[in-house]
Amino acid sequence: MPFKLDGARTVPSVCPYCAVGCGLLVHVRDGRILNIEGDPASPINEGTVCPKGAAAFQLAVNPNRLTKLLYRPPRARAWEERPLDWAMDRIARLVRETRERTFVRESGGMPVHRTTAIASIGGAVFDNEENYLLVKLMRGLGLVGIENQARV
Amino acid sequence: MPGLGASLGRGGATTYMQDLVNADAILIMGSNMAEAHPVAFRFVMMARERGAEVIHVDPRFTRTSACASFYAPIRPGTDIAFLGGLIRYVLERGLFREYVEAYTNAGFMVRQDGQQLERGPDGRPVRVGVDHPESVLSVLRRHYAGYTPERVSEVCGTPVADFLRVAEALVRASGRERTACICYAVGWTQHTYGVQNIRAAAILQLLLGNVGRPGGGILALRGHANIQGATDLASLYHVLPGYLPAPREAPEHATQAAYLARETKRAGLWSGLPRYLASLLTAWYGRPDAYDLLPKSDRDRSFQAILEAMDAGEVKGCLVIGQNPAAGAPNAAFARGALRKLEWLVIRDYYELETAAVWKEEGGGTPEECATEVFLMPAAMAAEKAGSLTNTMRLVQWHEKAVEPPGDARSELWFVHQLARRLRDVVPHLRWEYPEDARGEPDARAVLREINGFRVADGSGLEAPADLAGDGSTACGSWIHAGIFPAPDRLRAAARSAGGPEDAGWAWSWPMNRRMLYNRASVDPESGQPWSERKAWRGEVPDGSAEHPFVMLEDGVAQLFAPGLADGPLPRHYEPVESPVRDNVLEATRENPRYRRFAPHGNPLAEPADPRWPFVLTTYRLTEHHLTGVMTRWLPWLAELMPELFCEISPELAEERGIRNGDRVVVATPRGEVRAKALVTLRLRPFRLGARTVHAVGLPWHFGYKGLVRGDVVNDLSAMVADPNVSIQETKAFVCDVRKA
Ligand code: SF4
């Protein structure tokens, strides 16, 4: 009987849960994740993981996971599936319209370039590059309400 | 983390986890490290095996306590009283005088008003020596003179003998030959005086000479995989990437020149602010003088302030990315009501979380009445995208993409990039040049190159913050990250060679791959040699100079006395806003006079010592769940391990209320009620405060109304009150009642 990981590619990764930052190894075959386990090379965990890190596989490979974009129109009782592109267009339009309606260019003779009508919440579970780009766009649009649970 | 920033200069852990094994004592306080940061705790266990004393001070006896050399109980929310008592004890019996004289502002003169340091015409502080009656050290002595072991015991409910045992252990483990480390987590920060809790710990460690030395320091244990990175890169309203102050609508921030005049420091690394800002503006807007384009904040726009403004109808649209305010916000029922008032709500996550279901009956909504347009977008996980995460010790670790995300799931990078493309005409000034793949996913490496910084003329990468220019010839997204990716073949966050001094070949930590900050304080300034051979620092990247090891601070030395915080230059004990204790025997005012309260109409508070809410409630985490459970309660493996909400109470409290182990109970506060199963346990003990007894109640906060296992939202109980410096909520100590359901 072949071993479960025969022919699998090993990709080093990082635990997505807490800030200890344990190293993980992701085993992949045919574009699918077969297994995730602690990375013995990491000086932080040396291959060990806690129950959450040990469940990282099921976080990714899980029938309960969302894989379709869901949209709920005003006052509707249920979700509807919509195409991703449609949703992106619609979100862009809402951002644009809300911003246009509420943008303050100047206040008391000072350029302030802001809208307080749109807020962005989140950031502590995704990558640095994503945080940076999100903040760049949001500040670029004039948002001042940019927050996440990193508030310490 | 301004508590660390104001004291030492940088808002991050001062050391790396592996260094815990070098400690002679480890004080864990405000943290249940064994259960909340289990893998980091193995270094504590290694230290104990090598003979270190491990001390746990906590309201509950947890697995951390069980593994400690000894445990001392403390009433929730009274840590400053305890730390103030330790400071007083150390000033009397354990001061590392040479360290303190050389590396802190102990010998500077305090101005008459007690709020600022006396400064000469050149801006330099006036040195009077530590023994002068108006020196910082003398002021500190007077400030904590009343924090005697007996008073500490009366406030904290810690027996005097236990308190003294902690004090003696710390003093015994500090000095030239020995060092002690402090580990803390949100048990210290989530208070209306959260910043001052950390300040008190910093003062203590400085007096003991435990900062910048092997086995010493302060290890902030942060919660989420990238909470440190999100802070560094400014997903917070009050800062820009790299901790540049975000501009406000105020005369001192009206123009770039005014802002720089106000915020640039005379000396230290913040004297480089003009270059950092110019390089950031070049990265964002393509020119170094684009300050006018930055939005200027009008007032507090922190998390709770956003929810308040949402409820008031001011916030009309909201992006919620990887967060779950419907269960995670203080006074979560208020948050759900506020979310239902939005015109549109975009949520990006892995599972259908509580926030996505606020409009449904189970979230407390009436669908026909909720006019919010809601988008629930599936998100990609770490293994499905490339990028970097910054762990609790400022270590930035790169991960490669292993597989494509399933179905419509996409990375946040994709989402932001696709949104930016559609809004190009709205933000034509924004520099936005990222190569993308066939799916429209921008290259994460290109983004990290911009964060690292490059020369505009030839695109060559910057090696260090010193390379940043102020004339627009360099672009840099975050000056503290300069050096992380200086050349296409040198992605240092992906480095994988462990071993050697400080494991410095494994990934990259800001700033400049320093693992131990302030390490120049590890030498005796007289001789230029390590304080002792045993505690010699052997790392690779020195920090600062022998004269100025705290290079981020204007005066180059650590701040025992830290002007500029909203609630004063020295920490004081305050009662939590909601507390069963009416008086403050240590200070003139009961609660922090500057604490913030939000949405009073929807956020009722108990009066001091209100008999209707006689018990102290504290909330906490379990090993098997994460935050509000979005990433754990949908996983059969974890749901099965920890399937149900429970409430910990002591046998004494159980008897008082006629509750038996396993009974259903109701926990109530002025904001709401939750139901849970009673866990009657000796892990919680009543606190004896002088003549009276105070009971504590413990609740984990991981549950909600979605997921495979469900439970009431514990944050329906907590209040929207906050620290005046950083607006963090107070969820570690408030009041409640408990009764049989
Ligand atoms: S394995 Fe456990 S301790 Fe390690 S990062 Fe993941 S959640 Fe944290």
XYZ file of C-alpha atoms in Angstrom, chain B residues 211-564:
354
model
C 15.636 45.102 29.448
C 17.967 44.418 26.516
C 19.677 41.488 28.228
C 19.496 37.732 27.610
C 16.690 36.149 29.599
C 15.172 39.539 30.350
C 12.686 41.770 28.633
C 8.976 41.927 28.129
C 7.347 39.412 25.854
C 3.989 40.681 24.650
C 1.965 37.644 23.644
C -0.291 38.751 20.877
C -3.426 36.956 19.844
C -3.854 36.530 16.094
C -1.478 35.192 13.473
C -0.779 38.687 12.157
C -1.941 41.060 14.837
C 1.583 42.448 15.148
C 1.832 42.910 11.390
C -1.568 44.570 11.211
C -0.379 47.040 13.849
C 2.972 47.625 12.142
C 1.286 48.250 8.810
C -1.340 50.457 10.310
C -4.702 48.832 10.010
C -5.519 51.245 12.821
C -7.002 54.665 12.474
C -4.404 56.603 14.432
C -1.223 55.532 12.641
C 0.289 55.232 9.178
C 2.567 52.278 8.316
C 5.646 52.098 10.541
C 3.905 53.954 13.407
C 3.915 57.408 11.804
C 1.171 59.398 13.554
C -1.887 59.648 11.302
C -2.646 63.290 10.494
C -5.540 64.915 12.310
C -7.650 67.908 11.471
C -5.772 70.309 13.706
C -3.624 73.417 13.124
C -0.461 71.506 14.042
C -1.217 69.022 11.248
C -2.541 71.521 8.691
C 0.419 71.214 6.321
C 3.297 68.834 5.808
C 5.684 71.403 7.302
C 3.485 71.904 10.358
C 3.070 68.145 10.832
C 6.793 67.570 10.614
C 7.555 70.458 12.949
C 5.183 68.960 15.478
C 6.037 65.259 15.202
C 9.766 65.127 14.378
C 11.911 64.496 17.417
C 15.106 66.343 18.251
C 17.173 63.161 18.399
C 16.813 59.406 18.131
C 15.329 57.526 15.197
C 12.186 59.666 15.110
C 14.394 62.555 14.014
C 14.214 60.819 10.618
C 10.462 61.317 10.295
C 10.716 63.751 7.326
C 12.472 61.020 5.305
C 10.039 58.283 6.376
C 7.023 60.395 5.500
C 8.455 61.572 2.172
C 9.253 57.984 1.181
C 5.797 56.777 2.193
C 4.138 59.569 0.203
C 6.332 58.671 -2.777
C 5.247 55.016 -2.473
C 1.594 55.991 -2.275
C 1.246 59.098 -4.410
C 4.464 59.208 -6.419
C 5.790 62.420 -4.857
C 7.337 63.299 -1.485
C 5.169 66.347 -0.782
C 1.717 64.805 -1.266
C 0.711 65.264 2.370
C -2.421 67.193 1.370
C -3.875 64.009 -0.137
C -3.749 62.089 3.144
C -7.111 62.018 4.911
C -7.165 63.968 8.179
C -9.101 62.398 10.992
C -11.662 64.546 12.779
C -11.895 62.593 16.048
C -11.571 59.177 17.638
C -12.318 56.718 14.841
C -11.320 53.590 16.725
C -13.295 50.357 16.575
C -15.911 51.216 19.200
C -16.239 54.760 17.868
C -16.964 53.273 14.433
C -19.738 51.121 15.889
C -21.163 54.150 17.658
C -21.106 56.158 14.412
C -22.672 53.206 12.565
C -25.520 53.135 15.050
C -25.975 56.886 14.586
C -26.232 56.462 10.805
C -22.973 58.247 10.012
C -21.178 55.123 8.805
C -23.161 53.830 5.830
C -20.917 51.191 4.342
C -18.477 48.829 5.970
C -15.872 46.277 4.932
C -15.392 43.532 7.507
C -12.394 41.415 6.612
C -11.484 38.536 8.856
C -13.171 39.961 11.900
C -16.454 39.165 13.623
C -17.824 42.228 15.428
C -21.263 40.634 15.849
C -19.712 38.363 18.480
C -16.331 39.937 19.175
C -17.210 43.568 19.832
C -17.812 44.684 23.399
C -21.566 44.913 23.916
C -21.988 42.742 20.842
C -25.777 43.055 20.740
C -25.286 46.788 20.255
C -22.805 46.036 17.473
C -25.306 43.755 15.731
C -27.959 46.470 15.906
C -25.485 48.962 14.446
C -24.517 46.595 11.618
C -28.201 46.221 10.681
C -28.395 49.972 10.105
C -25.765 49.942 7.368
C -26.691 50.545 3.747
C -24.135 47.979 2.657
C -21.863 45.478 4.320
C -19.054 43.495 2.706
C -17.741 40.514 4.668
C -14.779 38.393 3.705
C -14.152 35.189 5.623
C -13.913 31.397 5.467
C -17.242 30.395 6.971
C -20.665 31.945 7.483
C -19.863 33.873 10.626
C -22.177 35.685 13.052
C -21.532 39.066 11.413
C -22.825 37.763 8.075
C -26.042 36.640 9.735
C -26.943 39.774 11.713
C -29.993 40.299 9.504
C -31.337 36.821 10.244
C -33.585 35.963 13.187
C -30.790 34.003 14.836
C -28.706 37.188 14.889
C -31.537 39.128 16.443
C -32.738 40.719 13.216
C -36.015 40.805 11.329
C -35.053 40.258 7.697
C -37.948 42.302 6.282
C -36.859 45.291 8.339
C -33.163 45.124 7.602
C -32.401 47.105 4.442
C -28.688 46.313 4.429
C -27.220 44.939 1.227
C -24.874 42.171 2.381
C -22.028 40.519 0.467
C -20.440 37.411 1.949
C -17.228 36.718 0.061
C -15.233 33.520 0.534
C -11.612 34.221 1.398
C -8.392 32.362 0.645
C -6.313 30.911 3.477
C -2.604 31.116 4.139
C -1.863 27.898 2.225
C -3.746 29.276 -0.776
C -1.735 32.438 -1.267
C 1.766 33.837 -0.889
C 2.552 36.444 1.712
C 4.000 37.098 5.134
C 2.731 37.009 8.699
C 4.387 38.735 11.661
C 4.321 36.773 14.879
C 4.357 38.003 18.436
C 8.114 38.596 18.467
C 8.144 40.855 15.375
C 9.283 37.922 13.256
C 8.053 38.205 9.677
C 7.649 34.744 8.124
C 6.912 34.201 4.473
C 4.604 31.455 3.235
C 4.293 30.235 -0.323
C 1.101 29.414 -2.107
C 0.536 25.647 -2.001
C -2.778 25.352 -3.883
C -5.379 27.524 -5.587
C -8.209 28.650 -3.306
C -11.485 26.797 -3.913
C -14.388 28.206 -5.941
C -14.891 31.932 -5.539
C -12.419 32.164 -2.648
C -9.777 34.813 -3.267
C -7.003 36.476 -1.313
C -7.411 39.917 0.243
C -4.704 41.046 -2.130
C -6.937 40.068 -5.030
C -9.930 41.816 -3.487
C -8.135 45.094 -2.831
C -6.442 45.065 -6.204
C -9.654 44.351 -8.091
C -11.453 47.063 -6.151
C -8.655 49.529 -6.854
C -8.810 48.737 -10.585
C -12.518 49.533 -10.618
C -11.965 52.778 -8.720
C -8.964 53.937 -10.704
C -10.670 57.172 -11.754
C -11.627 57.973 -8.136
C -8.028 57.705 -6.945
C -5.991 58.632 -10.029
C -3.220 59.985 -7.808
C -2.595 56.611 -6.161
C 0.522 54.826 -7.420
C -0.706 51.335 -8.264
C 1.622 49.165 -10.329
C 1.489 45.506 -9.404
C 1.996 42.692 -11.889
C -0.911 40.241 -11.808
C -1.396 36.616 -12.775
C -4.050 35.080 -15.012
C -6.649 35.216 -12.228
C -5.984 38.903 -11.606
C -4.065 38.203 -8.404
C -1.353 40.818 -7.808
C 2.150 39.677 -6.997
C 2.654 39.643 -3.223
C 6.397 39.913 -3.763
C 5.943 43.197 -5.602
C 3.947 44.522 -2.671
C 6.588 43.465 -0.174
C 9.231 45.119 -2.352
C 7.294 48.364 -2.009
C 6.966 47.905 1.756
C 10.734 47.317 1.899
C 11.373 50.398 -0.236
C 13.342 51.060 -3.403
C 15.189 53.783 -5.266
C 12.839 55.401 -7.753
C 15.546 55.883 -10.389
C 16.569 52.250 -10.831
C 14.210 50.220 -8.642
C 17.058 48.899 -6.513
C 15.971 47.851 -3.033
C 16.800 49.622 0.222
C 18.958 47.785 2.742
C 18.113 49.730 5.876
C 16.088 52.667 7.212
C 19.225 54.790 6.809
C 18.782 54.508 3.033
C 15.475 56.376 3.020
C 15.673 59.826 1.405
C 13.451 62.833 1.902
C 13.561 64.193 -1.643
C 11.402 61.662 -3.468
C 14.334 59.611 -4.702
C 13.226 56.669 -2.543
C 9.798 55.114 -2.077
C 9.165 53.074 1.051
C 5.887 51.707 2.384
C 7.096 51.070 5.923
C 10.460 52.313 7.121
C 10.723 49.751 9.922
C 10.594 47.010 7.283
C 13.470 48.374 5.201
C 15.846 45.465 4.609
C 13.291 42.669 4.566
C 13.464 42.199 0.776
C 16.369 44.300 -0.534
C 16.908 42.416 -3.792
C 14.803 40.038 -5.898
C 16.827 37.053 -4.712
C 16.924 38.135 -1.071
C 13.471 37.604 0.353
C 14.718 37.492 3.923
C 11.303 36.696 5.416
C 11.620 33.337 3.654
C 15.052 32.515 5.136
C 15.080 29.064 6.680
C 18.291 28.424 8.542
C 17.681 27.883 12.235
C 20.411 27.646 14.850
C 23.304 29.980 15.545
C 23.034 33.143 17.619
C 19.390 34.074 18.190
C 18.240 31.837 15.294
C 18.805 34.986 13.239
C 18.840 33.020 9.982
C 15.205 31.989 10.380
C 12.913 34.561 8.716
C 13.418 38.270 9.456
C 12.360 40.521 12.287
C 11.955 44.272 12.233
C 13.914 46.411 12.751
C 16.998 45.271 10.788
C 16.565 41.647 11.838
C 17.184 42.496 15.499
C 15.944 39.689 17.703
C 16.669 41.356 21.006
C 15.850 45.032 21.127
C 17.855 47.549 23.171
C 20.670 45.001 23.448
C 23.329 47.688 23.990
C 21.922 47.971 27.515
C 23.533 44.586 28.153
C 26.912 46.201 28.813
C 28.291 48.093 31.767
C 28.848 51.641 30.432
C 31.872 52.045 32.715
C 33.861 49.198 31.252
C 32.113 48.686 27.940
C 31.974 44.986 28.846
C 28.864 42.865 29.492
C 27.355 43.301 32.943
C 28.457 39.717 33.495
C 29.883 36.908 31.423
C 26.826 34.806 32.182
C 24.496 37.435 30.732
C 26.593 38.559 27.781
C 24.530 39.252 24.679
C 25.918 37.318 21.693
C 23.627 38.349 18.891
C 24.525 39.888 15.569
C 22.719 43.208 15.221
C 23.510 45.788 17.922
C 20.795 48.272 18.807
C 21.717 51.888 19.413
C 24.911 53.056 21.051
C 26.325 52.404 24.500
C 25.284 55.901 25.458
C 21.852 55.690 23.813
C 20.567 52.119 23.718
C 16.939 53.277 23.444
C 17.380 54.860 20.043
C 13.739 55.409 19.259
C 13.309 57.801 22.146
C 14.346 61.409 21.940
C 16.591 61.260 25.001
C 18.134 57.907 24.039
C 17.330 56.356 27.403
C 14.306 54.410 28.584
C 11.458 56.347 30.149
C 10.618 55.412 33.709
C 8.734 58.688 33.575
C 6.798 58.937 30.291
C 5.150 62.266 29.525
C 2.533 62.459 26.827
